[in-house]
XYZ file of C-alpha atoms in Angstrom:
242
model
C 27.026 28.988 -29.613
C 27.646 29.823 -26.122
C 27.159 27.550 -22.875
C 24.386 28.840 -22.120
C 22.415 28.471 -25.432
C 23.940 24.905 -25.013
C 22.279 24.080 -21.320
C 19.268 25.397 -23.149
C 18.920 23.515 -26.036
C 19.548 20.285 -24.121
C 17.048 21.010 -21.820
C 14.571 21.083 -24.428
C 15.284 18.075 -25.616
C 15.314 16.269 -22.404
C 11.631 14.377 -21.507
C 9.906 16.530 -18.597
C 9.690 14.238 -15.482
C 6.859 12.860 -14.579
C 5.091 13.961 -11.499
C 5.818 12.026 -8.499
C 3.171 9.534 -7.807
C 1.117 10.522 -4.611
C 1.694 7.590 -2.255
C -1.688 8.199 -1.174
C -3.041 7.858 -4.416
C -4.246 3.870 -3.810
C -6.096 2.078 -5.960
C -9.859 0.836 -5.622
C -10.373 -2.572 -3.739
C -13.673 -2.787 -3.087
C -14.584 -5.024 -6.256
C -12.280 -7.789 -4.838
C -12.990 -11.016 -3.143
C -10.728 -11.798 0.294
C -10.400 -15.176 1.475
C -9.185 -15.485 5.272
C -6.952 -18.908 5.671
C -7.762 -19.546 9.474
C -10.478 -17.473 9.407
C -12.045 -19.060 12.229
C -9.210 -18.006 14.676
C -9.243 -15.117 16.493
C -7.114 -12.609 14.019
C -8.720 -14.168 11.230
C -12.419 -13.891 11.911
C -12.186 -10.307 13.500
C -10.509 -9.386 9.821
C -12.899 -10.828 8.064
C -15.954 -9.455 10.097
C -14.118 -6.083 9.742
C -13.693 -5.729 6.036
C -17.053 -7.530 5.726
C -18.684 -4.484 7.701
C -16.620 -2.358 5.584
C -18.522 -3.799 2.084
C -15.783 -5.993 1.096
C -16.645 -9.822 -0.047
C -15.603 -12.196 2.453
C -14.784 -16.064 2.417
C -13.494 -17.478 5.125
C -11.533 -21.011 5.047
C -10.666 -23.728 7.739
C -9.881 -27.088 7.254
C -13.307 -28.114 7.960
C -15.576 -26.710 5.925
C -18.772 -26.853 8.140
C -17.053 -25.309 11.156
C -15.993 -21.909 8.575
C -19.385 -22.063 7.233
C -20.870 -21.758 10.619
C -18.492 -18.989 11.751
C -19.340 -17.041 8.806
C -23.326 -17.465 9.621
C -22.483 -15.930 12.955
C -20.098 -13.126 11.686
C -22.919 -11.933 8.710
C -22.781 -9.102 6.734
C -22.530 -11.942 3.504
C -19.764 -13.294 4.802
C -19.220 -17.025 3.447
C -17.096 -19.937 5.225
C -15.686 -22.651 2.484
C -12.417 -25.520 3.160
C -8.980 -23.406 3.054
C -8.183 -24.706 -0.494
C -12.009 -23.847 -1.802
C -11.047 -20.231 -0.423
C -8.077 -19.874 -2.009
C -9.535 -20.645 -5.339
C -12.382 -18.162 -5.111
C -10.602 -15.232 -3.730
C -8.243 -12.323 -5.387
C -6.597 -11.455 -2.088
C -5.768 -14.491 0.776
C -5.007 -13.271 3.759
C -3.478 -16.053 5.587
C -3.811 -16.054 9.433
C -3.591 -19.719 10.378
C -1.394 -20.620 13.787
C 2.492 -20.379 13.222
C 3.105 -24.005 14.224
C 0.463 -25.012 10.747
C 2.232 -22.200 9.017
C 4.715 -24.023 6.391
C 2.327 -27.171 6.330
C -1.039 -25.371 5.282
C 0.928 -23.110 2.802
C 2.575 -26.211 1.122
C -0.562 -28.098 0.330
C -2.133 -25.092 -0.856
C 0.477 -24.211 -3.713
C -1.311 -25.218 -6.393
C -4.587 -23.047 -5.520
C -2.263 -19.666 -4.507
C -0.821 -19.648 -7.830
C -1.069 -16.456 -9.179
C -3.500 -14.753 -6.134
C -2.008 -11.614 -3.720
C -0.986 -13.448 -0.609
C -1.105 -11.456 2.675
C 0.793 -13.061 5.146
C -0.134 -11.417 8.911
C 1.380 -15.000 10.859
C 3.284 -13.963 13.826
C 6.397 -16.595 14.576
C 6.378 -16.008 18.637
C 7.476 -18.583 21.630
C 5.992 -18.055 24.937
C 7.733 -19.222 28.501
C 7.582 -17.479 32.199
C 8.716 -14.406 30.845
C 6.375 -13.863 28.433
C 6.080 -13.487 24.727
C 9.453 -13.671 22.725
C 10.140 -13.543 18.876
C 10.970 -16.338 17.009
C 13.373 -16.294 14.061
C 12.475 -19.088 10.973
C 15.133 -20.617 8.579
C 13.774 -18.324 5.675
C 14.198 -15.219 7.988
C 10.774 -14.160 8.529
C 6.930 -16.114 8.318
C 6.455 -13.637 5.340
C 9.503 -14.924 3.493
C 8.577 -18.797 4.344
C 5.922 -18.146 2.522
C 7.087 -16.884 -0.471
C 9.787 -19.594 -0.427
C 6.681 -21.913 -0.386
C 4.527 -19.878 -2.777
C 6.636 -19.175 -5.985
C 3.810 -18.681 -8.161
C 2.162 -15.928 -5.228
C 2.770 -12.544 -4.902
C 3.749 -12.606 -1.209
C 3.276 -9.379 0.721
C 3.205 -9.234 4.886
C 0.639 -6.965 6.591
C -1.837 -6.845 9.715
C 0.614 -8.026 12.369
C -0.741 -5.367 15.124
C -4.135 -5.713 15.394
C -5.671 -7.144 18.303
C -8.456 -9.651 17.780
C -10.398 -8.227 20.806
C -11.013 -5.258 19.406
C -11.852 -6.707 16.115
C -14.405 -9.160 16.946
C -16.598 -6.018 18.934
C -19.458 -4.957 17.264
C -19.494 -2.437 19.835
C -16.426 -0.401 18.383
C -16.693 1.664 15.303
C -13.459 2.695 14.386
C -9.708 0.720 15.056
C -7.600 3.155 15.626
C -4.368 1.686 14.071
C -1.653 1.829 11.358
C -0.774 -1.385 9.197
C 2.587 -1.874 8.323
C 2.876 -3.124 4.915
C 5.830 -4.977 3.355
C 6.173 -6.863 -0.241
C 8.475 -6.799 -3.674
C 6.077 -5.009 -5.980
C 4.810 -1.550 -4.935
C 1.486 -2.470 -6.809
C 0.850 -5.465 -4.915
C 1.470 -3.452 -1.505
C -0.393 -0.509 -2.447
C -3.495 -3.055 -3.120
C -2.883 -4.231 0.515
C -3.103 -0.807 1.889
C -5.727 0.430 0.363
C -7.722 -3.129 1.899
C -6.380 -1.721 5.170
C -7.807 1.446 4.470
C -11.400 0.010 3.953
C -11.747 -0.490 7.733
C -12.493 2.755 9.299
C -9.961 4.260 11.735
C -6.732 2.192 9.921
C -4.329 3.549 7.149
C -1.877 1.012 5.232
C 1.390 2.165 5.239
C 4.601 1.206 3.315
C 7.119 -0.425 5.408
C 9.680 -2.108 3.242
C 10.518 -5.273 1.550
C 9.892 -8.876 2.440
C 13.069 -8.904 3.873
C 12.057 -6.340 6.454
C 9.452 -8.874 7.757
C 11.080 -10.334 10.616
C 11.293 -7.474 13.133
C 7.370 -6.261 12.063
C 6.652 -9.621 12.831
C 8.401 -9.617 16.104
C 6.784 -6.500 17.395
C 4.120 -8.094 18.529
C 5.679 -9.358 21.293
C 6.417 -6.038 23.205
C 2.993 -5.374 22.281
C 1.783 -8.161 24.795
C 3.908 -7.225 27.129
C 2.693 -3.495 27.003
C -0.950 -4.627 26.865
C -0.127 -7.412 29.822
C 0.950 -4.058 31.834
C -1.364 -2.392 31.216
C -4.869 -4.267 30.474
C -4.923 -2.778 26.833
C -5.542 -3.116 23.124
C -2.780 -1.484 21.936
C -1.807 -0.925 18.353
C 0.953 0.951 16.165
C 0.652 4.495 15.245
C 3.420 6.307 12.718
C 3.946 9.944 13.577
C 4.328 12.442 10.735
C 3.367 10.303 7.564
């Protein structure tokens, strides 16, 4: 037999490769209930108005459950408003968007009801002094990786960072033009995330990395006040060439 008859035979017996999966190729979302921890803040209400709009179920939570419930009366479109750990327990996807200095706290006494659920963590750890907006660093690395420190039975991911609440709360605008940075351990659980991100018209989810990635995404935000301090703006992330 010669080499070549060889090469041949053992490329016949080799299992063709599969196809690359598109990364495009997301799955359907739209069948999914999304709770919004702090969803009476600004970030957290304009997301939940937004994916609302967009035909996505909406409940958003707040310690108090008569001051969510009459948030989500103003923000319509079937939104409903529900105490944090009520929202947890109805909702598939929590995205949690609560103040950095209630971060750990809120996320700790809602272990029990986060078992199990996708957790999108969009908390940005930032100090602010004369100079403006600067990054903070937690213990665990990143507000992303606090909370899957505090959330063992979660599927952590990190997502929405960018996205100014201005433009998300206007009725007036249509379309935010923006990309989301996604991060997380499972490439299921982040492709679920971007294709939420891609229900809002104008936005694309985008694959950024793992948790451990979170800290710098996280601490973007910070030159992003200073650019929109300079220049009166709304500004967002766009990623060239993907």
């Amino acid at each position: 037999m010669t080499s070549t008859d060889s090469a041949q035979q053992s490329a016949a017996k080799s299992p063709a490769k599969a196809p690359a999966k598109d990364p495009w190729d997301l799955p359907d979302v739209s069948g999914l209930v999304v709770g919004v921890l702090g969803g009476t803040g600004p970030q957290g209400k304009g997301l939940a108005y937004r994916l609302a709009k967009a035909g996505q179920k909406v409940i958003i939570g707040s310690r108090a459950a008569d001051r969510a419930q009459g948030v989500a009366q103003d923000l319509g479109h079937g939104v409903e408003g529900a105490d944090n750990a009520e929202t947890a327990r109805r909702s598939d996807i929590v995205i949690v968007a609560v103040p950095w200095d209630g971060h750990g706290k809120t996320l700790e006494s809602l272990r029990e009801e986060l078992a199990g659920k996708l957790v999108v963590d969009c908390v940005n750890p930032l100090g602010f002094d004369k100079k403006g907006a600067y990054a903070l660093k937690p213990e665990e690395g990143s507000a992303a990786e606090q909370a899957a420190a505090l959330l063992p039975d979660s599927r952590v991911t990190a997502a929405f960072h960018h996205l100014s609440a201005v433009l998300l709360e206007d009725p007036e605008i249509e379309e935010i033009d923006t990309d989301v940075m996604v991060l997380g351990e499972e490439r299921a659980d982040v492709e679920i995330v971007q294709a939420l991100a891609g229900r809002i018209p104008g936005m694309r989810g985008i694959f950024a990395g793992r948790l451990r990635n979170a800290h710098q995404v996280e601490s973007l935000v910070a030159n992003l006040i200073s650019v929109n301090r300079r220049y009166k703006a709304h500004a967002g992330i766009r990623l060239t060439d993907v």
